[in-house]
Coordinates of C-alpha atoms and ligand atoms in Angstrom, one line a residue:
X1 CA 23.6 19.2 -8.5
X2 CA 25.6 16.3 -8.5
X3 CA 26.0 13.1 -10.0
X4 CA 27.0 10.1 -7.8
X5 CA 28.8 7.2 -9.2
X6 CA 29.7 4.3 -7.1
X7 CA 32.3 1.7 -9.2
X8 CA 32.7 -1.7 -7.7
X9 CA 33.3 0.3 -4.2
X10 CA 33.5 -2.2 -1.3
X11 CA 34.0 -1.1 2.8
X12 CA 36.1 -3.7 4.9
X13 CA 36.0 -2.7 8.5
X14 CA 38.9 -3.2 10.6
X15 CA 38.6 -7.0 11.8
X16 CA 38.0 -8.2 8.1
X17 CA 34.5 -7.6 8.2
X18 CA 33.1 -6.8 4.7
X19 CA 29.9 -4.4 5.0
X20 CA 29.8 -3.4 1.2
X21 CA 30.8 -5.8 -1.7
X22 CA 31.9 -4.3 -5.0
X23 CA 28.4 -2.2 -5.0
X24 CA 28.4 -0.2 -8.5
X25 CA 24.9 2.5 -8.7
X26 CA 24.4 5.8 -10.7
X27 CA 22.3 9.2 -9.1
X28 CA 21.0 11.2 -11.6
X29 CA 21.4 14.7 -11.2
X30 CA 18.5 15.9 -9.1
X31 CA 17.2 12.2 -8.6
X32 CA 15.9 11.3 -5.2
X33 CA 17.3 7.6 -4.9
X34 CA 16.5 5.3 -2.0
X35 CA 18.7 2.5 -0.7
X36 CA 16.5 0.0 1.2
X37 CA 17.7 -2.9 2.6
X38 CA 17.3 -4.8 6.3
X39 CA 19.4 -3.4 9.0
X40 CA 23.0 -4.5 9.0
X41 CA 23.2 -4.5 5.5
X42 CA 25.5 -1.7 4.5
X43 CA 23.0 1.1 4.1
X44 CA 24.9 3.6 6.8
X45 CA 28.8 2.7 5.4
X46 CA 27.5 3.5 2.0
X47 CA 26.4 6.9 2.8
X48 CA 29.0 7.4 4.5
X49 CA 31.6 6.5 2.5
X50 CA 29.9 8.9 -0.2
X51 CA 29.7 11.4 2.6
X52 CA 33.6 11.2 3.1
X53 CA 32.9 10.4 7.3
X54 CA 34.3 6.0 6.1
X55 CA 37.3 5.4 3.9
X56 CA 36.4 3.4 0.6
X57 CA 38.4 0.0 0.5
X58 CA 38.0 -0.2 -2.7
X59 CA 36.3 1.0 -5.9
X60 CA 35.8 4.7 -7.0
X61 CA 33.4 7.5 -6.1
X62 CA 32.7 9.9 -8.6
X63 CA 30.8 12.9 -7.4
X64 CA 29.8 15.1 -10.8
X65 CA 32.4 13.4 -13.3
X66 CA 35.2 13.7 -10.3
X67 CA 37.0 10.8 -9.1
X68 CA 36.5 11.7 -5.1
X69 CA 37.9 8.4 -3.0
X70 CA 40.3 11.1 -1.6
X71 CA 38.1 14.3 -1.0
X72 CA 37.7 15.6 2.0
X73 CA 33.8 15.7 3.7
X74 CA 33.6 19.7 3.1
X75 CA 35.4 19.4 -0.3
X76 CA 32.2 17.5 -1.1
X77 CA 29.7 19.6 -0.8
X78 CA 27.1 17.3 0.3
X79 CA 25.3 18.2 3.2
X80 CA 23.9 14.7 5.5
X81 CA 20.5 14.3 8.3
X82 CA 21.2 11.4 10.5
X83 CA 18.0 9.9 12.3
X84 CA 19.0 11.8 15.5
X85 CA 19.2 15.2 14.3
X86 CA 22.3 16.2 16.0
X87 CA 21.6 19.8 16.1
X88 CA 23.4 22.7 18.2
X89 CA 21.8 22.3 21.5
X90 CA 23.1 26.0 23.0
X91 CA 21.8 27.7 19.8
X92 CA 17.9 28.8 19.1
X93 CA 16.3 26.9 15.7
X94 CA 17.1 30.4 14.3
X95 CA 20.6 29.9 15.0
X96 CA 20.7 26.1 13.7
X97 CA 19.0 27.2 10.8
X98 CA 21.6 30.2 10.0
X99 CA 24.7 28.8 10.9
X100 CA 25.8 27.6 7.7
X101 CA 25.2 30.4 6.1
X102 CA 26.8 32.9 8.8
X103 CA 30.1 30.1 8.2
X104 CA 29.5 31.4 4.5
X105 CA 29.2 35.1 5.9
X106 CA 26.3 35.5 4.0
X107 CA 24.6 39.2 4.2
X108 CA 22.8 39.3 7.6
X109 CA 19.7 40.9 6.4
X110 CA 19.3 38.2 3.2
X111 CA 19.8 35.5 6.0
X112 CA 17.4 36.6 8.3
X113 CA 14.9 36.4 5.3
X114 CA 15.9 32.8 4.4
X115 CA 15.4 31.9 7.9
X116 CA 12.3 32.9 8.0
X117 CA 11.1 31.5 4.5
X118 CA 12.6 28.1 5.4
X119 CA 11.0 27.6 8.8
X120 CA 7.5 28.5 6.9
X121 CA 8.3 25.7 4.5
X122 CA 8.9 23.6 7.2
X123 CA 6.1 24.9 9.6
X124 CA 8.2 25.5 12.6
X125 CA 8.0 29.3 12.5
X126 CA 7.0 29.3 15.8
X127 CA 10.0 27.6 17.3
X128 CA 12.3 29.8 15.7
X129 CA 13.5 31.2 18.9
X130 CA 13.5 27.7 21.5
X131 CA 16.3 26.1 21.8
X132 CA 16.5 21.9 20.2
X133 CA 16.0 20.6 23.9
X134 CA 12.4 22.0 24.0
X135 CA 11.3 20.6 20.7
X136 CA 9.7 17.7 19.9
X137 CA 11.2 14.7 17.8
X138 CA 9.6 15.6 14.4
X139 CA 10.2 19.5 15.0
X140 CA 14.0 19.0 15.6
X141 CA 14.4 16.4 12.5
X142 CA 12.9 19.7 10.7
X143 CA 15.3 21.9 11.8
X144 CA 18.2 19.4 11.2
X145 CA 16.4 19.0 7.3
X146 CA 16.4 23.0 7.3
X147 CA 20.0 23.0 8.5
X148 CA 21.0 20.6 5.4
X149 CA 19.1 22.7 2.6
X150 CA 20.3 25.9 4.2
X151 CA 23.8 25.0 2.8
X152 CA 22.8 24.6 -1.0
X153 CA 24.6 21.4 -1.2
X154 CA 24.8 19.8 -4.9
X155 CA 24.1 16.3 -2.7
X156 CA 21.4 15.5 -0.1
X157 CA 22.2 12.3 2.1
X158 CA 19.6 11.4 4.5
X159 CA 19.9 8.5 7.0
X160 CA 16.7 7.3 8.1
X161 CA 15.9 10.5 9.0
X162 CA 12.3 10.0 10.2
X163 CA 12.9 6.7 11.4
X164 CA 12.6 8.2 15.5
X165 CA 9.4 9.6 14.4
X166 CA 5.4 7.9 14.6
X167 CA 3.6 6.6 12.0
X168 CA 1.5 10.0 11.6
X169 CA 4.7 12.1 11.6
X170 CA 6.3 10.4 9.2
X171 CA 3.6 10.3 6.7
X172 CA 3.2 14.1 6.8
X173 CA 7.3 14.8 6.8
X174 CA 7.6 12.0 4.2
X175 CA 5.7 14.3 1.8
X176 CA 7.3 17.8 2.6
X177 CA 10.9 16.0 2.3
X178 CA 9.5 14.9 -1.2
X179 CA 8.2 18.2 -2.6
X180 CA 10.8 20.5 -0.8
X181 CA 14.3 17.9 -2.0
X182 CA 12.4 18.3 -5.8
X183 CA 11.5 21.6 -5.8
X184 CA 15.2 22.2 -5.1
X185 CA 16.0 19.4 -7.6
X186 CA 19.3 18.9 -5.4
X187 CA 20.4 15.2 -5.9
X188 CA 19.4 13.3 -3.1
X189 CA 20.5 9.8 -1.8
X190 CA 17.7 8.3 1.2
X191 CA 18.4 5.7 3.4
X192 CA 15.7 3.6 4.7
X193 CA 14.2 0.1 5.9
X194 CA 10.4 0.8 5.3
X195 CA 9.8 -0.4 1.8
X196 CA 6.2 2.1 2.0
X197 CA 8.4 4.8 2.6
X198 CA 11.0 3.6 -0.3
X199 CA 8.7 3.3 -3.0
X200 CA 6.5 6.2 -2.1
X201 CA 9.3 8.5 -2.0
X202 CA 11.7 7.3 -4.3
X203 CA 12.3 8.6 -8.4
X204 CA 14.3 4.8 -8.0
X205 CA 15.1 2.4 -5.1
X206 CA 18.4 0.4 -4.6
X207 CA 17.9 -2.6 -2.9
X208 CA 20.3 -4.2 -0.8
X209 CA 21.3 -7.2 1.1
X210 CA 24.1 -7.9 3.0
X211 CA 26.2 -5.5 1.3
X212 CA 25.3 -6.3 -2.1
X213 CA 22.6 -4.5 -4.5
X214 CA 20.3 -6.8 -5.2
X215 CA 18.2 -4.4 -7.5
X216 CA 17.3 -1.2 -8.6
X217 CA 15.2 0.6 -10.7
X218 CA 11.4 3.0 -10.2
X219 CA 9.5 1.8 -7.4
X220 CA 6.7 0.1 -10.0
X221 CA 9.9 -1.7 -11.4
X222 CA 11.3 -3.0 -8.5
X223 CA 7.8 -3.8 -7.3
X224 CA 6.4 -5.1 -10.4
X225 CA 9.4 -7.0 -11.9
X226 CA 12.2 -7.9 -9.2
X227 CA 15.3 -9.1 -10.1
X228 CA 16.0 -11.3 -7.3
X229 CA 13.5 -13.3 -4.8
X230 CA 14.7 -11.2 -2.1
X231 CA 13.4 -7.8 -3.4
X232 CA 10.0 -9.3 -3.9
X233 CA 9.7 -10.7 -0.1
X234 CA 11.3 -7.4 0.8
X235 CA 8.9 -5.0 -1.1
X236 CA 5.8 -6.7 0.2
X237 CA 4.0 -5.9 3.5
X238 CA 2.6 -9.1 3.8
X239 CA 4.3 -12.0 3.6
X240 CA 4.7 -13.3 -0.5
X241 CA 3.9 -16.7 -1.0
X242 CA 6.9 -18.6 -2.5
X243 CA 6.3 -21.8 -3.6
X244 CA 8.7 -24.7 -4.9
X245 CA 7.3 -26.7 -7.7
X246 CA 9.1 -29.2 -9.5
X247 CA 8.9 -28.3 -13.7
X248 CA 7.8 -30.4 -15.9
X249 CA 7.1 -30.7 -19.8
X250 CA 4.4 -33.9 -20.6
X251 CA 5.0 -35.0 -24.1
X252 CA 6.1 -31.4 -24.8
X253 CA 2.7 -30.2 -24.9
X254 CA 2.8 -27.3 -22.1
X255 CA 5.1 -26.7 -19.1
X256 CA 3.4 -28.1 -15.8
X257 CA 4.5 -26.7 -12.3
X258 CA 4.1 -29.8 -10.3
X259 CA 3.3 -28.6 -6.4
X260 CA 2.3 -32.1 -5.5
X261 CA -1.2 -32.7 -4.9
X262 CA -1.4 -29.7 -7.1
X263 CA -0.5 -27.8 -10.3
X264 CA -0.1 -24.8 -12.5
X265 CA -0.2 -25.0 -16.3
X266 CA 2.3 -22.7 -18.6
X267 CA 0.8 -22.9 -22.1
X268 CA 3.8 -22.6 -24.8
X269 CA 2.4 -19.3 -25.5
X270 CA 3.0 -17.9 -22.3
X271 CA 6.5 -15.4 -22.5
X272 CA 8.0 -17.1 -20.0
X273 CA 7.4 -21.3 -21.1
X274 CA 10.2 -21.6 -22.5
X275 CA 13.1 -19.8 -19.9
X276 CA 11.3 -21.9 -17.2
X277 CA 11.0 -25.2 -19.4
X278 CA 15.1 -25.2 -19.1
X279 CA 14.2 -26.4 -15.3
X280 CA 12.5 -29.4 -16.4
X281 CA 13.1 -32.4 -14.0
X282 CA 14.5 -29.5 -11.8
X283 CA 12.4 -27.2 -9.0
X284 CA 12.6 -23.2 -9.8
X285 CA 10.7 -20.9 -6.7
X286 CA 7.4 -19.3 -7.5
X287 CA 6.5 -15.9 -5.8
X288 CA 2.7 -15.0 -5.5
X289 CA 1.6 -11.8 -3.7
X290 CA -1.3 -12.2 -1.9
X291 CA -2.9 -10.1 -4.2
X292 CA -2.4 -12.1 -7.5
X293 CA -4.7 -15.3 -5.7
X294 CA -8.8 -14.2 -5.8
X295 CA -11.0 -16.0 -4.4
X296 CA -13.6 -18.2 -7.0
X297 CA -16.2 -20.1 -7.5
X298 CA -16.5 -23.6 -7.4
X299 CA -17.0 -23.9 -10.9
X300 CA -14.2 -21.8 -12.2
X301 CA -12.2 -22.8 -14.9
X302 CA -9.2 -20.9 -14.8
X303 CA -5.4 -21.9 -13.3
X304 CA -6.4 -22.3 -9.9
X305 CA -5.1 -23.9 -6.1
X306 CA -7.6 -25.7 -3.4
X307 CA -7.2 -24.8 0.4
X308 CA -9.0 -24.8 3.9
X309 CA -9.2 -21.6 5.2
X310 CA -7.0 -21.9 8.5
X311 CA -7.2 -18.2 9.8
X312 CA -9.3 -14.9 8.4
X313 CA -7.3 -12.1 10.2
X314 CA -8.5 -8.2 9.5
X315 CA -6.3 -5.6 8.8
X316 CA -8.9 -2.7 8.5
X317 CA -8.9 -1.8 5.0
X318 CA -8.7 -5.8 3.8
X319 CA -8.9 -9.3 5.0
X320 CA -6.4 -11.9 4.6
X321 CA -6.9 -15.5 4.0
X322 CA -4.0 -18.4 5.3
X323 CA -5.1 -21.8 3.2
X324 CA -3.7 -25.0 4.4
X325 CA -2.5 -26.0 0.7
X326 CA -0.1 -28.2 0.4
X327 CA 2.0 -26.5 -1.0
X328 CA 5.6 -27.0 -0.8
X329 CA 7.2 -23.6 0.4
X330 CA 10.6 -22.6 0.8
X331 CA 12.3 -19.4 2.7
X332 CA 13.6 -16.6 0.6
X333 CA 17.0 -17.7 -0.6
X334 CA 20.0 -15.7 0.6
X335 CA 23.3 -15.1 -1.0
X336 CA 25.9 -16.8 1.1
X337 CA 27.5 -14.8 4.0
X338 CA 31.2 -15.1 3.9
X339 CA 31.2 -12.3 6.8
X340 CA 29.4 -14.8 8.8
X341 CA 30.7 -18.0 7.9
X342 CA 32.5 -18.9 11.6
X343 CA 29.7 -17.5 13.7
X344 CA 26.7 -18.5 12.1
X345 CA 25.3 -22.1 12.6
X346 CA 25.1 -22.3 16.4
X347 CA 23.7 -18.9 17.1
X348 CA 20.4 -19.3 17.6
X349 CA 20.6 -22.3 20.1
X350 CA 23.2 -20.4 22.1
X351 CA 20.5 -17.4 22.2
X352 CA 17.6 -20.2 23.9
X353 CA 20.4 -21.5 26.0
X354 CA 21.3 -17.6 27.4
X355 CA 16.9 -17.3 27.9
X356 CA 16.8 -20.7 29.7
X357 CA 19.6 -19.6 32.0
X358 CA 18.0 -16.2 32.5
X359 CA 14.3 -17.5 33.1
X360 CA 14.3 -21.3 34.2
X361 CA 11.3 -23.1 33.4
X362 CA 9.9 -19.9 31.6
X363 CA 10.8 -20.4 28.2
X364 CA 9.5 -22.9 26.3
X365 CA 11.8 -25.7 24.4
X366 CA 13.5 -24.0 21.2
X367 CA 11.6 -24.4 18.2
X368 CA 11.9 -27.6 16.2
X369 CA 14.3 -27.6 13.7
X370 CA 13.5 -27.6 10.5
X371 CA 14.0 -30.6 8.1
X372 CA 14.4 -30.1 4.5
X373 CA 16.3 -31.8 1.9
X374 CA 19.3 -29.6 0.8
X375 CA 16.7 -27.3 -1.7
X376 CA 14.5 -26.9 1.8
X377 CA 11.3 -28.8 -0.1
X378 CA 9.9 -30.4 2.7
X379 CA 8.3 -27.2 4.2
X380 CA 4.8 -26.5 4.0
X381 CA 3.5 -23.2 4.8
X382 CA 0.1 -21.5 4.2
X383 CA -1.1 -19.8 1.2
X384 CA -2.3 -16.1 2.0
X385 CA -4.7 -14.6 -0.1
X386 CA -5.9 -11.0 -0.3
X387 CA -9.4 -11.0 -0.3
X388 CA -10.4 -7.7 -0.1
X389 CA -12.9 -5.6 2.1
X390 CA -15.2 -8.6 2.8
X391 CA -13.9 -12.2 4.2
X392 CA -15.9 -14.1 1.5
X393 CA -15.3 -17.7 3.3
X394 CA -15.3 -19.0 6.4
X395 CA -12.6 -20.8 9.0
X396 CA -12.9 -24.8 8.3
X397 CA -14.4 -24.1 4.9
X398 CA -12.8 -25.4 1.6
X399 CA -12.1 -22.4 -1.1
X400 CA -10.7 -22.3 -4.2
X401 CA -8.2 -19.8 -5.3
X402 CA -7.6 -18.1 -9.0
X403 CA -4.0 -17.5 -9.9
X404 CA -3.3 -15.1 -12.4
X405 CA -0.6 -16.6 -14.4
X406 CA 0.8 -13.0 -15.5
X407 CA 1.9 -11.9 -11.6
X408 CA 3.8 -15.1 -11.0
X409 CA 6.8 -14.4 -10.2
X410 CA 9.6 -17.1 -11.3
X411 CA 12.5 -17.6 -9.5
X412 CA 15.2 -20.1 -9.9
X413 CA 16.4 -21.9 -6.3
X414 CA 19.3 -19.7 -5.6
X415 CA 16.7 -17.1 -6.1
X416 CA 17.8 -15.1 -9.1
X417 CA 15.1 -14.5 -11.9
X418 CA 14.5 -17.3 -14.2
X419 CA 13.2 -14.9 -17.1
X420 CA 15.0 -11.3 -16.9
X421 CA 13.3 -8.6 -16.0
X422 CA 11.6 -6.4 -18.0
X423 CA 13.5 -3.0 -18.0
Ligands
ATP1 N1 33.0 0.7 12.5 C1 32.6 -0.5 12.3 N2 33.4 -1.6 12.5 C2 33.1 -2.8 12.2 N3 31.9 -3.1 11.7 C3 31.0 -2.1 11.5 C4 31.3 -0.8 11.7 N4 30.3 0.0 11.4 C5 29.4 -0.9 10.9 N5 29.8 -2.1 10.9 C6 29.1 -3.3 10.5 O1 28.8 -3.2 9.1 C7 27.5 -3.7 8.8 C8 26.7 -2.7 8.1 O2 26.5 -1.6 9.0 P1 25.6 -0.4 8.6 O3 25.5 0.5 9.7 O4 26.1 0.1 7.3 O5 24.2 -1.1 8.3 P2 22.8 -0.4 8.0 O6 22.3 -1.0 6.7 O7 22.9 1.1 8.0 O8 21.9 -0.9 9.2 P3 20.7 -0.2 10.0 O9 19.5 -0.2 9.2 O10 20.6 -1.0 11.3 O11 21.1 1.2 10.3 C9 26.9 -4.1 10.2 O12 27.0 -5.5 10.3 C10 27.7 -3.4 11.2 O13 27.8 -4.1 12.4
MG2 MG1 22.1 2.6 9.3

């Protein structure tokens, strides 16, 4: 079972473009680590590049203590599952299944057994002799995860292998993949977009953006404490409220987040008064999930925001509140592209252009755009609240929302954490 050390390793494709930059991670041997991170942003190369299928620019691999820029794939001994299976269409599952061990010339008999075994594991025992065509999607991404443990790599890589699959499917494979890549304790590097499926799978999740990590650490950590703004917008399902208060520090007496027509109080004994306090006369960003904002009573005390409730939606198992606040929001902050640099500022209106051309007097005038000073302040967006199994208020009505202090998360404007996180 491997270890997998990445060391500053960067991937420039042909053209210039720079899909990884100077990425440096660690795999534990027999550690089931998930890169997450939005499509396009170097998820693929990397696994590749560990794989041995993309040449490393720059930087060093080291798979179990040896430096392997310059292996070759099979010298690896890592075995991969791509989102499309790729299996061999002219062979049976039984034959897909035992080929890498017929390669090995493994004892028939003792492979016939394993077969057998496997496809129990993986409840396709009754496909065993159909060929991949006549499978369905989740079947055959079976067979290709059969195929990969077959081989007894030291290394798993798995890109987005359930990714073609529905929501049901997934859930279910999700789990096996779990228990069967532990149980085998064969080190195991997953590649996915679906932050449920990251943090429910994952011993630790890499995050990344744009081709750099942004963080990395258990699921609870990365959840509970991100490092940068980006992994906390990423990690959430619904959308995280981040604020942009200006701080202040009245006669020294506690740190005031000034939102305008509203504010939050840091008392000096708060952990985090006095990394924040270094912002005064300054704006830092302000995260809130949904679920750290409650809904309370008139009379309530506490650090607290005032809203009209815009728009109750239901989601089934909760209801969500969107306030009209105030507030003065900003968009999660990105790292700057260089890779993007030329190309960038006049996409979008060429994109409305191309529709308008396509469908004349269809499409409706591009969408405004938007004004902000140069720290984007002059945004305002609603404030969503969780609010549980029952809607509590009413549309039109005026509520008043609890904020508990402790799950603010504090981000400075380039969106890097004001106080470290706690690891
Ligand atoms: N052979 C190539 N030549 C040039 N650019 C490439 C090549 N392969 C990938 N890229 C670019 O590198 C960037 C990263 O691609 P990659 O496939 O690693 O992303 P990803 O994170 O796996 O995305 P997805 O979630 O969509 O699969 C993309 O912008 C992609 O267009
Ligand atoms: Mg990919």
């Amino acid at each position: 079972m491997s270890t997998v050390v990445l060391d500053k390793v960067s991937k420039v494709y042909p053209g210039g473009f720079l899909a990884v930059d100077r990425l440096s991670l660690r795999a534990e041997k027999g550690e089931l680590l998930v890169l997450l991170g939005p499509s396009g942003c170097g998820k693929s190369t990397l696994l590749r590049m560990i794989a041995g299928l993309e040449e490393i620019t720059s930087g060093d691999l080291w798979l179990d203590g040896e430096l392997a820029n310059h292996l070759a794939p099979r010298e690896r001994d890592v075995a991969m599952v791509f989102q499309n299976g790729a299996l061999y269409p002219h062979r049976t599952v039984r034959g897909n299944l035992s080929f890498p061990l017929e390669i090995a010339k493994a004892d028939p008999l003792l492979v016939k057994e394993r077969v057998v075994e496997l496809a129990k594991a993986l409840h396709i025992e009754e496909t065993l002799d159909r060929r991949p065509g006549t499978l369905s999607g989740g079947q055959q991404q079976r067979v290709a995860m059969g195929r990969a443990i077959m081989r007894q790599p030291s290394l798993f890589l798995m890109d987005e292998p359930l990714s073609n699959l529905d929501a049901g499917m997934r859930t279910e494979l999700r789990m096996e993949i779990s228990q069967l890549v532990r149980a085998l304790g064969v080190t195991t590097i997953y590649v996915t977009h679906d932050q449920v499926e990251a943090l429910t799978l994952a011993d630790r999740v890499a995050i990344m953006n744009r081709g750099v990590l942004q963080d990395i650490g258990t699921p609870a950590q990365v959840y509970n404490d991100p490092a940068t703004a980006f992994t906390a917008a990423f990690l959430n399902s619904q959308q995280l409220n981040l604020l942009s208060p200006e701080v202040r520090t009245p006669q020294n007496e506690y740190v005031l987040l000034d939102f305008g027509m509203q504010r939050l109080i840091l008392p000096w004994s708060d952990p985090r008064a006095y990394a924040v306090s270094k912002y005064t006369g300054g704006h830092i960003i302000v995260g809130i999930r949904p679920d750290g904002l409650k809904p309370v009573p008139e009379s309530y005390e506490g650090p607290s925001f005032y809203g009209r409730v815009r728009t109750l939606e239901y989601h089934g198992h909760e209801w969500m509140a969107y306030l009209e606040a105030g507030l003065p929001a900003v968009p999660v902050p990105q790292p700057p592209d260089p890779r993007h640099a030329a190309a960038n500022g006049h996409a979008g209106k060429g994109a409305w252009k191309f529709m308008r051309r396509l469908f004349p007097g269809r499409t409706a005038e591009p969408p405004p755009e938007q004004h902000s000073d140069s720290q984007g302040l002059h945004r305002r967006a609603d404030l969503i609240v969780r609010l549980g199994s029952q809607p509590v208020w009413r549309v039109g009505e005026n509520a008043k929302v609890g904020v508990d202090l402790s799950r603010l998360l504090l981000f400075t404007m380039d969106g890097s954490r004001v106080d470290p996180p706690r690891r």
